[in-house]
Short mmCIF file of C-alpha atoms in Angstrom, two decimals:
data_model
loop_
_atom_site.label_atom_id
_atom_site.label_comp_id
_atom_site.label_asym_id
_atom_site.label_seq_id
_atom_site.Cartn_x
_atom_site.Cartn_y
_atom_site.Cartn_z
CA MET A 1 48.21 -37.69 -17.19
CA GLY A 2 47.42 -36.03 -20.70
CA ALA A 3 44.79 -37.98 -21.37
CA ALA A 4 43.22 -37.95 -18.08
CA ALA A 5 42.93 -34.17 -18.42
CA LEU A 6 40.85 -34.54 -21.52
CA PRO A 7 37.44 -34.67 -20.02
CA LEU A 8 38.45 -31.77 -18.14
CA THR A 9 39.30 -29.75 -20.68
CA ALA A 10 36.23 -30.23 -22.46
CA ALA A 11 34.07 -29.59 -19.60
CA THR A 12 35.37 -26.41 -18.92
CA THR A 13 34.57 -25.07 -22.80
CA SER A 14 30.98 -26.99 -22.60
CA PRO A 15 27.91 -24.63 -22.73
CA ALA A 16 26.81 -26.31 -19.46
CA PHE A 17 29.72 -24.15 -17.82
CA ALA A 18 28.92 -20.80 -19.80
CA ALA A 19 28.21 -17.55 -17.70
CA ALA A 20 24.43 -17.65 -16.67
CA GLU A 21 22.08 -15.13 -18.04
CA MET A 22 21.39 -11.91 -16.20
CA MET A 23 17.85 -12.37 -14.84
CA GLY A 24 17.30 -8.81 -14.00
CA ILE A 25 15.94 -7.48 -10.74
CA ALA A 26 12.41 -9.38 -9.41
CA THR A 27 10.36 -9.88 -6.51
CA THR A 28 7.37 -11.77 -5.99
CA ARG A 29 3.99 -10.47 -6.70
CA PHE A 30 1.64 -11.16 -3.62
CA ASN A 31 2.39 -12.32 0.23
CA ARG A 32 -0.36 -14.02 2.01
CA VAL A 33 -0.39 -13.81 5.98
CA LYS A 34 -3.09 -15.20 8.55
CA LEU A 35 -4.96 -13.00 10.67
CA GLY A 36 -7.22 -14.95 13.06
CA SER A 37 -9.61 -16.73 10.61
CA PHE A 38 -8.66 -14.37 7.86
CA GLU A 39 -6.41 -14.48 4.94
CA VAL A 40 -4.58 -11.27 4.15
CA THR A 41 -3.05 -10.93 0.83
CA THR A 42 -0.94 -7.86 -0.42
CA LEU A 43 -0.35 -7.51 -4.17
CA LEU A 44 2.51 -5.82 -5.42
CA ALA A 45 0.40 -4.13 -8.59
CA GLY A 46 3.28 -1.93 -9.72
CA THR A 47 6.55 -0.27 -8.69
CA ARG A 48 8.77 2.55 -10.16
CA THR A 49 12.04 4.42 -9.33
CA VAL A 50 11.27 7.96 -8.62
CA PRO A 51 13.88 11.16 -8.46
CA ASN A 52 14.56 13.88 -6.44
CA PRO A 53 12.61 12.09 -3.48
CA GLN A 54 12.85 15.37 -1.38
CA SER A 55 10.67 17.11 -3.79
CA ILE A 56 7.93 14.74 -2.18
CA PHE A 57 8.77 13.88 1.45
CA GLY A 58 10.88 16.43 3.68
CA MET A 59 9.51 19.34 1.98
CA ASN A 60 10.14 21.66 4.88
CA ALA A 61 13.35 19.92 6.01
CA THR A 62 16.56 21.44 4.97
CA PRO A 63 18.69 19.27 2.49
CA GLU A 64 21.37 18.64 4.74
CA GLU A 65 18.83 17.39 7.27
CA PHE A 66 17.17 15.22 4.51
CA ALA A 67 20.21 13.91 3.80
CA GLU A 68 21.87 12.79 7.17
CA VAL A 69 18.35 11.18 8.01
CA SER A 70 18.78 9.57 4.48
CA ALA A 71 22.57 8.43 5.20
CA ALA A 72 21.85 7.14 8.70
CA ALA A 73 19.02 4.56 7.03
CA ASN A 74 21.33 3.76 3.89
CA LEU A 75 18.97 5.86 1.65
CA PRO A 76 20.19 7.59 -1.55
CA THR A 77 18.87 10.91 -1.85
CA ASP A 78 18.94 11.25 -5.74
CA LYS A 79 15.98 8.40 -6.06
CA ALA A 80 13.62 6.29 -3.92
CA GLN A 81 11.25 3.04 -5.22
CA PHE A 82 7.45 3.57 -4.65
CA PHE A 83 5.46 0.58 -4.17
CA PHE A 84 1.54 0.01 -5.07
CA THR A 85 0.10 -2.28 -3.06
CA PRO A 86 -3.78 -2.87 -3.13
CA THR A 87 -4.69 -5.85 -0.12
CA VAL A 88 -7.23 -8.39 -0.21
CA VAL A 89 -8.96 -9.60 2.49
CA ASN A 90 -10.85 -13.21 2.39
CA THR A 91 -13.10 -12.85 5.38
CA GLY A 92 -14.64 -16.69 4.88
CA GLU A 93 -17.50 -15.10 3.21
CA LYS A 94 -16.41 -12.49 1.11
CA LEU A 95 -13.19 -11.38 -0.54
CA VAL A 96 -12.78 -7.76 -0.36
CA LEU A 97 -9.97 -5.89 -2.23
CA PHE A 98 -8.57 -2.70 -1.10
CA ASP A 99 -7.81 -0.23 -3.65
CA THR A 100 -6.96 -1.08 -7.37
CA GLY A 101 -3.50 0.00 -8.32
CA LEU A 102 -2.43 2.14 -11.40
CA ASN A 103 -4.15 0.33 -14.10
CA ALA A 104 -6.45 -2.71 -14.84
CA GLY A 105 -3.61 -4.77 -15.98
CA GLY A 106 -1.43 -4.62 -12.82
CA ILE A 107 -4.17 -5.57 -10.66
CA SER A 108 -5.63 -8.26 -12.32
CA GLY A 109 -1.78 -9.64 -13.25
CA ALA A 110 -1.38 -9.54 -9.11
CA LEU A 111 -4.45 -10.77 -8.43
CA LYS A 112 -3.81 -13.80 -10.81
CA ALA A 113 -0.77 -14.38 -9.20
CA ALA A 114 -1.98 -14.84 -6.00
CA GLY A 115 -4.67 -17.24 -7.27
CA TYR A 116 -7.48 -15.09 -7.60
CA GLU A 117 -9.80 -14.21 -10.58
CA PRO A 118 -11.04 -10.37 -10.63
CA GLU A 119 -14.70 -11.82 -11.21
CA GLN A 120 -14.16 -13.22 -7.65
CA ILE A 121 -13.93 -9.91 -5.90
CA ASP A 122 -17.51 -9.31 -3.82
CA THR A 123 -16.45 -5.97 -2.81
CA VAL A 124 -14.04 -3.24 -3.46
CA VAL A 125 -13.30 -0.84 -1.04
CA ILE A 126 -11.66 2.43 -2.05
CA THR A 127 -9.71 4.53 0.30
CA HIS A 128 -9.27 7.93 -1.24
CA MET A 129 -9.56 8.96 -5.22
CA HIS A 130 -5.81 9.30 -5.90
CA GLY A 131 -4.98 7.75 -9.36
CA ASP A 132 -2.74 4.91 -7.74
CA HIS A 133 -5.53 3.75 -6.09
CA ILE A 134 -8.61 3.61 -8.56
CA GLY A 135 -6.77 3.27 -11.67
CA GLY A 136 -7.47 -0.44 -11.84
CA LEU A 137 -11.19 0.09 -11.85
CA ASN A 138 -11.65 -0.26 -15.28
CA ASP A 139 -9.94 -0.73 -18.45
CA GLU A 140 -10.97 2.02 -21.25
CA GLY A 141 -14.32 2.09 -19.66
CA ILE A 142 -14.47 -1.73 -19.37
CA PRO A 143 -14.89 -2.60 -15.75
CA THR A 144 -12.46 -4.81 -13.94
CA PHE A 145 -14.36 -6.73 -11.53
CA VAL A 146 -17.72 -7.45 -13.15
CA ASN A 147 -19.12 -9.14 -9.90
CA ALA A 148 -18.18 -6.43 -7.24
CA ASP A 149 -20.22 -3.84 -4.97
CA TYR A 150 -18.24 -0.57 -4.20
CA VAL A 151 -17.52 1.21 -0.92
CA THR A 152 -15.81 4.51 -0.11
CA GLY A 153 -15.78 7.30 2.23
CA GLU A 154 -18.66 9.77 2.20
CA THR A 155 -16.44 12.59 2.81
CA GLU A 156 -13.93 11.72 0.15
CA PHE A 157 -16.21 10.96 -2.80
CA ASP A 158 -18.18 14.44 -1.96
CA ALA A 159 -14.60 16.40 -2.15
CA TRP A 160 -13.71 14.57 -5.76
CA ASP A 161 -17.50 15.22 -7.18
CA THR A 162 -17.31 18.62 -7.95
CA ALA A 163 -13.36 18.90 -8.61
CA ALA A 164 -13.52 17.95 -12.11
CA ASN A 165 -10.77 15.79 -11.63
CA GLU A 166 -10.14 13.54 -15.35
CA GLY A 167 -9.20 10.65 -13.58
CA PHE A 168 -12.18 10.76 -10.92
CA GLU A 169 -14.65 11.16 -13.58
CA ALA A 170 -13.13 8.33 -15.86
CA LYS A 171 -12.57 5.63 -12.87
CA MET A 172 -14.96 6.45 -10.35
CA ARG A 173 -17.68 8.31 -11.36
CA PRO A 174 -19.39 5.23 -13.77
CA LEU A 175 -19.70 3.44 -10.48
CA ALA A 176 -21.25 6.03 -8.20
CA GLU A 177 -24.61 4.21 -8.45
CA GLN A 178 -23.44 0.80 -7.43
CA THR A 179 -20.99 2.39 -4.40
CA THR A 180 -21.99 2.47 -0.88
CA MET A 181 -20.48 5.81 0.90
CA ILE A 182 -19.55 5.65 4.40
CA LYS A 183 -18.36 7.25 7.34
CA GLY A 184 -15.78 6.47 9.94
CA GLY A 185 -16.54 3.53 12.32
CA ALA A 186 -18.96 2.21 9.82
CA SER A 187 -18.61 -1.50 8.94
CA VAL A 188 -17.62 -2.78 5.22
CA THR A 189 -18.53 -6.44 6.49
CA SER A 190 -17.87 -8.30 9.82
CA GLY A 191 -14.53 -7.70 10.97
CA ILE A 192 -13.79 -4.78 8.89
CA THR A 193 -14.28 -1.25 10.27
CA ALA A 194 -13.56 2.35 8.66
CA VAL A 195 -10.93 4.16 10.22
CA GLU A 196 -11.29 8.32 9.66
CA ALA A 197 -7.47 9.17 8.64
CA PHE A 198 -8.01 12.73 7.22
CA GLY A 199 -5.48 15.05 5.63
CA HIS A 200 -3.57 12.89 2.92
CA THR A 201 -7.11 13.85 1.14
CA PRO A 202 -10.14 15.16 2.45
CA GLY A 203 -12.06 11.92 3.46
CA HIS A 204 -8.84 9.26 3.28
CA MET A 205 -9.85 6.12 5.70
CA ALA A 206 -7.77 3.20 7.11
CA TYR A 207 -9.36 0.27 7.86
CA MET A 208 -9.29 -2.20 11.13
CA LEU A 209 -9.29 -5.69 10.46
CA GLU A 210 -10.25 -7.67 13.47
CA SER A 211 -10.61 -11.54 13.44
CA ASP A 212 -10.48 -13.84 16.45
CA GLY A 213 -8.87 -11.41 18.54
CA GLN A 214 -6.35 -10.47 16.56
CA GLN A 215 -6.20 -6.76 14.76
CA MET A 216 -4.38 -5.51 11.94
CA LEU A 217 -4.54 -1.90 10.27
CA LEU A 218 -4.81 -1.53 6.54
CA ALA A 219 -2.99 2.49 7.20
CA VAL A 220 -2.83 2.99 2.99
CA ASP A 221 -1.61 6.52 2.39
CA PHE A 222 -1.48 8.21 5.95
CA ALA A 223 2.43 7.34 5.80
CA ASN A 224 3.83 6.95 2.71
CA HIS A 225 7.74 6.07 3.58
CA TYR A 226 8.96 3.87 6.07
CA VAL A 227 11.64 6.42 7.52
CA TRP A 228 10.84 9.97 6.01
CA SER A 229 7.28 9.36 7.03
CA LEU A 230 7.70 7.52 10.55
CA ALA A 231 10.56 8.45 11.85
CA TYR A 232 9.66 12.66 11.17
CA PRO A 233 5.97 12.19 11.08
CA ASP A 234 5.98 16.29 10.92
CA TRP A 235 7.76 16.21 7.65
CA GLU A 236 5.73 17.58 4.71
CA VAL A 237 4.43 15.34 1.89
CA LYS A 238 3.54 16.83 -1.71
CA PHE A 239 0.53 14.59 -2.05
CA ASP A 240 -0.99 15.55 1.45
CA ARG A 241 -3.62 17.84 0.64
CA ASP A 242 -4.01 19.04 4.48
CA LYS A 243 -0.28 18.99 5.47
CA ALA A 244 -1.23 19.97 9.13
CA GLN A 245 -3.84 17.50 9.22
CA ALA A 246 -2.24 14.90 7.70
CA ALA A 247 0.79 15.46 10.22
CA ALA A 248 -1.41 15.35 13.34
CA THR A 249 -3.45 11.74 11.70
CA ARG A 250 0.20 10.31 11.37
CA ARG A 251 1.04 11.03 14.85
CA LYS A 252 -2.28 9.93 16.23
CA LEU A 253 -2.43 6.91 14.18
CA LEU A 254 1.44 5.85 14.83
CA SER A 255 1.03 6.44 18.38
CA MET A 256 -1.98 3.80 18.66
CA MET A 257 -0.21 1.31 16.73
CA ALA A 258 2.88 1.91 18.53
CA ALA A 259 1.27 1.58 22.04
CA ASP A 260 -1.14 -1.63 21.06
CA LYS A 261 1.44 -3.47 19.16
CA ILE A 262 -1.00 -3.56 16.25
CA PRO A 263 0.54 -4.69 12.53
CA PHE A 264 0.08 -2.71 9.53
CA VAL A 265 0.14 -2.53 5.92
CA GLY A 266 1.08 0.62 4.30
CA TYR A 267 0.18 0.98 0.78
CA HIS A 268 3.53 2.29 -0.50
CA MET A 269 5.91 0.54 2.12
CA PRO A 270 8.49 -1.70 1.09
CA PHE A 271 6.99 -4.79 -0.42
CA PRO A 272 5.00 -6.74 1.07
CA GLY A 273 4.35 -3.58 2.85
CA MET A 274 3.53 -5.12 6.38
CA GLY A 275 5.46 -4.44 9.68
CA TYR A 276 4.92 -2.82 13.28
CA VAL A 277 5.64 0.84 14.68
CA GLU A 278 7.75 1.49 17.41
CA THR A 279 8.29 4.91 19.27
CA ARG A 280 11.70 6.23 18.68
CA GLY A 281 12.90 9.76 20.19
CA ASP A 282 9.97 12.39 19.22
CA GLY A 283 8.75 9.76 16.09
CA PHE A 284 8.66 6.36 15.20
CA HIS A 285 10.66 3.43 13.86
CA PHE A 286 9.32 0.73 11.17
CA VAL A 287 10.00 -2.93 12.16
CA ALA A 288 8.84 -4.98 9.29
CA SER A 289 7.14 -8.58 9.93
CA SER A 290 8.92 -11.82 10.19
CA TYR A 291 6.81 -14.89 10.54
CA GLN A 292 4.53 -13.56 13.22
CA GLN A 293 1.61 -13.90 10.83
CA LEU A 294 2.80 -16.89 9.03
CA MET A 295 2.10 -19.43 11.98
CA ASP A 296 -1.58 -20.84 12.30
#
């Protein structure tokens, strides 16, 4: 019996049975789905934890109301996780990137993880001029997307043109002559249409994708949190320039998506940022996508 036990004793002290190394929290960098004949790839260009979320969301709610809503959704009130999610749309003819994240390294790394190179991007669409959307356009003046042309909203560009904003001057101003300025309803390319979603910024634009009878809205920042923005669309958000207009835009577009069952991508929604909207009481409810866009 003693001899038989020897191998077992040796095995329990072998390095093969030592505790596994802690690997740290991680997620994937991209998520690719089908929309008709399009491929839509959301990219995790960055993520960070932000303290005191009621200093950003629900600014006109009482602390008690904010805490009650958060607890019901199993959310902490002392911190929140922010996601930065540019989207690539491959139409079969063009590779179109919507927004560029916080910096060139983040967007380039996410693109490469998804199998793309920055040089492959044909068109970069800038939905609005906040730093987490234009930050990846260049790296200390060196353009990230050397073969791309650029598209943005005319109203948005004009609003920042005289604002003396450091980020705009460093990132967007050098591309002005390469940028096509558009209005709501304009086509970026076949199957991609600009949708006015003003309020978050003066000319903030969403984009409707349509292919083979299927639709998806790139909602960007008109609703920035899956609970605090959807369930309570009238709650004020720190980064909304015109808070009343932003709330009206949220209700209008959320109502449209709920009524027509149109999936959407939210730039700051929990990655991969894709889901549906349902009406619930006086607000709305976020339903994360499962396999709807994974099937041919």
